[in-house]
XYZ file of C-alpha atoms in Angstrom:
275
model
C 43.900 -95.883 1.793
C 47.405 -95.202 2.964
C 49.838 -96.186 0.955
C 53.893 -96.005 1.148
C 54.739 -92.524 -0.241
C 58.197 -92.980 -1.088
C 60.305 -89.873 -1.725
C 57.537 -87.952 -2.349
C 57.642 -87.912 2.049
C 60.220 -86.108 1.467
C 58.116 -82.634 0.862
C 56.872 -83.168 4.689
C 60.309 -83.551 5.761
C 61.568 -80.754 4.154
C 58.484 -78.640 5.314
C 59.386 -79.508 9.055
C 62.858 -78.799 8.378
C 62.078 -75.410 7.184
C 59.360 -74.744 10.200
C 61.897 -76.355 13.089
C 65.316 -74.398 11.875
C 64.246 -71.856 9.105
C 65.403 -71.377 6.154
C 68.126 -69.388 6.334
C 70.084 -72.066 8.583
C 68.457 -75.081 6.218
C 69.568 -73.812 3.486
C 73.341 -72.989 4.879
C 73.464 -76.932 5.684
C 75.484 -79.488 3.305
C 75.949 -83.281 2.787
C 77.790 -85.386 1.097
C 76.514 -88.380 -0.713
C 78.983 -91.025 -1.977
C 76.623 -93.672 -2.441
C 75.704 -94.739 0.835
C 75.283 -93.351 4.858
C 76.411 -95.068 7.195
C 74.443 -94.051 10.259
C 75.210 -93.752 13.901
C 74.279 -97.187 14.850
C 76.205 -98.687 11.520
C 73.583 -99.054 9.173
C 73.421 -98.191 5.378
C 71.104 -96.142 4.037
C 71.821 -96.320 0.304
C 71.195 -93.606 -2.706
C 69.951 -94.767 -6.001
C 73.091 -93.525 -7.469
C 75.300 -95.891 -6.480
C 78.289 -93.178 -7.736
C 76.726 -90.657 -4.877
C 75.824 -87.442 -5.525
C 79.077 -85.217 -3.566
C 78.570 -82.224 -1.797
C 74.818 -81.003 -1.784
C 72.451 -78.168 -0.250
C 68.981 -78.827 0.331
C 67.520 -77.668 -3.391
C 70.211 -79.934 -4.801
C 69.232 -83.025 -2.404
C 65.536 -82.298 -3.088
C 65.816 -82.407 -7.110
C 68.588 -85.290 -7.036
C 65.885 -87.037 -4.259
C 68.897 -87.797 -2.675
C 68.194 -90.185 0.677
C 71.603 -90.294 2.637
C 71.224 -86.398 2.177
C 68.122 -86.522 4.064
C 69.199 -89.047 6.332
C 72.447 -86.871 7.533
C 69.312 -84.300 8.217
C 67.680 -86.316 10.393
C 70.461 -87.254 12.043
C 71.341 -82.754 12.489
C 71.643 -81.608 16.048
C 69.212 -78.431 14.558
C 66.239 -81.291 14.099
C 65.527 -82.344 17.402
C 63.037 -85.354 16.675
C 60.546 -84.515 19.298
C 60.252 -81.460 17.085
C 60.089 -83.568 14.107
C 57.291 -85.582 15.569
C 55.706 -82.403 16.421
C 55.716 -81.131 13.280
C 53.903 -84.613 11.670
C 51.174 -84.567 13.606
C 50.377 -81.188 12.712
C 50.791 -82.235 9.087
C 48.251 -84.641 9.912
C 49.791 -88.022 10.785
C 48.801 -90.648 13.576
C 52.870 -91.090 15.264
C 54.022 -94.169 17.159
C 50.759 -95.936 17.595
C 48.541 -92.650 17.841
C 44.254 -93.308 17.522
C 44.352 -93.465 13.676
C 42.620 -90.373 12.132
C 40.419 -89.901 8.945
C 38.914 -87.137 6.732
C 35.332 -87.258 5.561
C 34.973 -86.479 1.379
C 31.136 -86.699 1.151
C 30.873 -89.799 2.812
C 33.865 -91.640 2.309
C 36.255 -91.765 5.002
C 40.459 -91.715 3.739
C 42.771 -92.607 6.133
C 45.074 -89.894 7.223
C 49.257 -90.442 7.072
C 50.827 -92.548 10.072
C 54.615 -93.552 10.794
C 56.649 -94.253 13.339
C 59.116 -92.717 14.956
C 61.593 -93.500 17.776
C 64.950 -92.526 17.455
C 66.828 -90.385 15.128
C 70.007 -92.366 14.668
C 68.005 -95.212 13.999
C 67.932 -97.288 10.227
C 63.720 -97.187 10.845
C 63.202 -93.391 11.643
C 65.666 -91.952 9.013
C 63.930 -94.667 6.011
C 60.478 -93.508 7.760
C 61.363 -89.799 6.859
C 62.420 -90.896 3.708
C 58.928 -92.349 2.765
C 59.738 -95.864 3.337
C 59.702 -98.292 6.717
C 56.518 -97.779 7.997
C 55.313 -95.006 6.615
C 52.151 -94.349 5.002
C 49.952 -91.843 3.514
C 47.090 -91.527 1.120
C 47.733 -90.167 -2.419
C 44.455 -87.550 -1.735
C 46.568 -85.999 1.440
C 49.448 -86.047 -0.485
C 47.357 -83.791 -2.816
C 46.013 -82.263 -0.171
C 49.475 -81.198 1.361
C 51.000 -79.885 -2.361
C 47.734 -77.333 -2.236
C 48.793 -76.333 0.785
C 52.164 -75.234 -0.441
C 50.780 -74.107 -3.870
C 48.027 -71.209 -2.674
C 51.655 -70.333 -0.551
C 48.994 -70.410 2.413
C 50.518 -73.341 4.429
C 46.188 -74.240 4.458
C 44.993 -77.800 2.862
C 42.170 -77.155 0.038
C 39.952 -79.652 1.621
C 38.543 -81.609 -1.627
C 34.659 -83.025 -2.269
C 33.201 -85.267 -5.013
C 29.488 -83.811 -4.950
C 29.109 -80.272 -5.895
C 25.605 -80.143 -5.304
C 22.204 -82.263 -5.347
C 18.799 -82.090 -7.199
C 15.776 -82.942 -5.591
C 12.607 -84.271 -7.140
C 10.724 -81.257 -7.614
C 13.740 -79.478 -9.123
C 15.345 -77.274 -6.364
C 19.131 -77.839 -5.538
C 20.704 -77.982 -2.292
C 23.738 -78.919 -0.495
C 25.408 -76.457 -2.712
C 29.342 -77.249 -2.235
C 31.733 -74.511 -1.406
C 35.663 -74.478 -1.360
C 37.000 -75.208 2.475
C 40.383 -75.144 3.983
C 42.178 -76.829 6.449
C 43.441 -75.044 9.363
C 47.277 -73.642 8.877
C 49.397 -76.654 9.013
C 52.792 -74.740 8.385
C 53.412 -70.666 7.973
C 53.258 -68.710 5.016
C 56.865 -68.621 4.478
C 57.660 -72.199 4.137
C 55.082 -72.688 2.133
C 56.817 -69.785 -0.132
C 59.845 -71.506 0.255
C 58.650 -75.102 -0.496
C 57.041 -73.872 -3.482
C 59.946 -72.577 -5.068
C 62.041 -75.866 -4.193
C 59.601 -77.584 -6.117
C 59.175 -75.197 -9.216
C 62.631 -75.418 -9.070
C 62.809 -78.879 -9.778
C 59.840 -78.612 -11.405
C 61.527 -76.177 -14.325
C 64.867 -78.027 -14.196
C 63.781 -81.453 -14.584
C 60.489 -81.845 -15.932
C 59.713 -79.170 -18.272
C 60.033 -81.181 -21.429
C 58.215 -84.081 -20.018
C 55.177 -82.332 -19.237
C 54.986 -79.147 -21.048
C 52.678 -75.801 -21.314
C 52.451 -75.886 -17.607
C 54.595 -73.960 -14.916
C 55.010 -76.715 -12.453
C 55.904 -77.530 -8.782
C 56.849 -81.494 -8.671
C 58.620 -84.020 -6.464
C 58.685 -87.642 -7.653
C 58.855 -90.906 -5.854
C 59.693 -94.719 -5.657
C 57.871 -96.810 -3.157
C 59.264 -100.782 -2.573
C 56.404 -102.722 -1.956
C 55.440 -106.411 -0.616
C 58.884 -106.853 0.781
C 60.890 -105.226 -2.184
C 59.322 -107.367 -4.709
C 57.581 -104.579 -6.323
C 57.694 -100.592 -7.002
C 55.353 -98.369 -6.688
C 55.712 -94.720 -8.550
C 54.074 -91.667 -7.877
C 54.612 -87.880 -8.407
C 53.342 -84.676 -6.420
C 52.603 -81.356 -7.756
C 50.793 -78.457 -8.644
C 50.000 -75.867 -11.729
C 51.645 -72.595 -10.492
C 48.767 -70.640 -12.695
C 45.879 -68.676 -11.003
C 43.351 -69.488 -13.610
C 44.346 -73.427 -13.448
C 45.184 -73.989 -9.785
C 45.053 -77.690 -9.804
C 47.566 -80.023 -6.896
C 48.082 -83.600 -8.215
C 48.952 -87.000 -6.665
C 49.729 -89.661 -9.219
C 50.058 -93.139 -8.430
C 51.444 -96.186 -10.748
C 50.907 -99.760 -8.535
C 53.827 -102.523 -9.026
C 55.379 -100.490 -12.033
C 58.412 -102.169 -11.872
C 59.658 -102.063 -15.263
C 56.841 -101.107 -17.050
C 56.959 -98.331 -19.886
C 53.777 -95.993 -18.873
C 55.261 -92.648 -15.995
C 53.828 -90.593 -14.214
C 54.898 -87.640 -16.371
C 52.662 -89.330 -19.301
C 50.162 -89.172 -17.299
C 50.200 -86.104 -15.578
C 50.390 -84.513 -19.293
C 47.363 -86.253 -20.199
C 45.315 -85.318 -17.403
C 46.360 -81.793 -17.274
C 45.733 -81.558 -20.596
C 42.315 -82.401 -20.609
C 41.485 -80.572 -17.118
C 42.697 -77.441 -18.774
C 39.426 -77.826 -21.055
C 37.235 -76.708 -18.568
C 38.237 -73.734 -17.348
């Protein structure tokens, strides 16, 4: 089911960004962060550092998951937001009251992403690109979407749960076999969204999960009206021999001790045993 991604959205975002302008010009583009944005219809949309974050490019924005960065991008005559929207439902998600989609894993049926969005200088659009408003998404496409910028391919690994089936008499059949999506985004953002996030990746989390090269992007998700906070963390193993993408979700964390790093360094640990 979809749920709100947070500023792990912000990896779709960045991914239009990067297929709309390049990345030459996206990455000659800077924002300042003092706290808070105060958008063109004179609404706040507020960083978790309350200090603000100064002067930024888009690598810095990413790792400090900076929002009034990304709302000032948004806002950028360079993202036109018919473009944006464009670039969304390519990625997969139902916009402003599209037929809701799904994908089919052996049976079961997952909801595919949906927002919406109606004007760029508007508090709901910017927070939607943010991962928050009404924005949702599943954390399989989430997974989905980081193998797509892992293989560097811009193509989904399409998962399944059943690799194959025995009949009575013995024989096997329905023999599963890897599939991919078709090309969501080109070859070169993916190269360049890969290296954003090993970036971050190497400068932020290599001590909380270690023996792994790492792509990652974290997020924070307000729930049931702000009363609770969902986590979650996107990512891959940049390894040939261990190519596994990752979506991790904590429900209503709120204050509790157990991350998403803990967890990802569990589960990777124990993956790595069979292969």
């Amino acid at each position: 089911y979809g749920t709100v991604p947070g500023s792990t959205q912000k990896v779709c975002t960045v991914v239009s960004a990067l297929e709309i302008m390049g990345k030459e010009r996206l990455f000659s583009k800077s924002f300042n962060c003092d706290g808070h944005f105060i958008n063109s219809t004179g609404l706040s949309i507020d960083c978790h550092n309350i200090y603000g974050h100064g002067t930024q490019n888009i690598q810095e924005a990413v790792e400090n998951s900076c929002n009034p960065f990304f709302a000032q991008l948004v806002e950028d005559d360079d993202m036109p937001l018919d473009k944006i929207i464009e670039m969304y439902r390519k990625l997969g998600y139902s916009v402003n009251g599209d037929q809701p989609e799904y994908f089919d894993i052996n049976g079961i049926q997952c909801e595919k992403a949906s927002t919406t969005l109606t004007d760029k200088y508007d508090f709901s659009t910017q927070w939607g690109c943010i991962g928050q408003g009404e924005t949702l998404a599943s954390p399989v496409q989430l997974m989905m979407w980081e193998s797509a910028v892992a293989t560097g391919t811009g193509k989904m690994t399409m998962p399944y749960l059943i690799d194959h089936c025995v009949m009575v008499n013995g024989s096997t059949t329905d023999n599963a076999s890897t599939k991919y999506s078709k090309q969501l985004f080109s070859n070169d953002t993916a190269s360049t969204m890969k290296q954003i996030l090993l970036t971050n990746g190497a400068n932020h989390y290599a001590y909380s999960i270690s023996g792994y090269t790492i792509g990652v992007k974290s997020g924070t998700a307000q729930v049931d009206e702000g009363e609770n906070e969902n986590s979650l963390l996107v990512g891959f193993v940049d390894d040939p021999n261990f190519p596994v993408a990752f979506c991790i979700l904590i429900e209503k964390k709120n204050n509790g001790f157990l991350t998403t790093e803990q967890i990802a360094q569990v589960m990777l640990d124990n993956l790595r045993k069979d292969f």
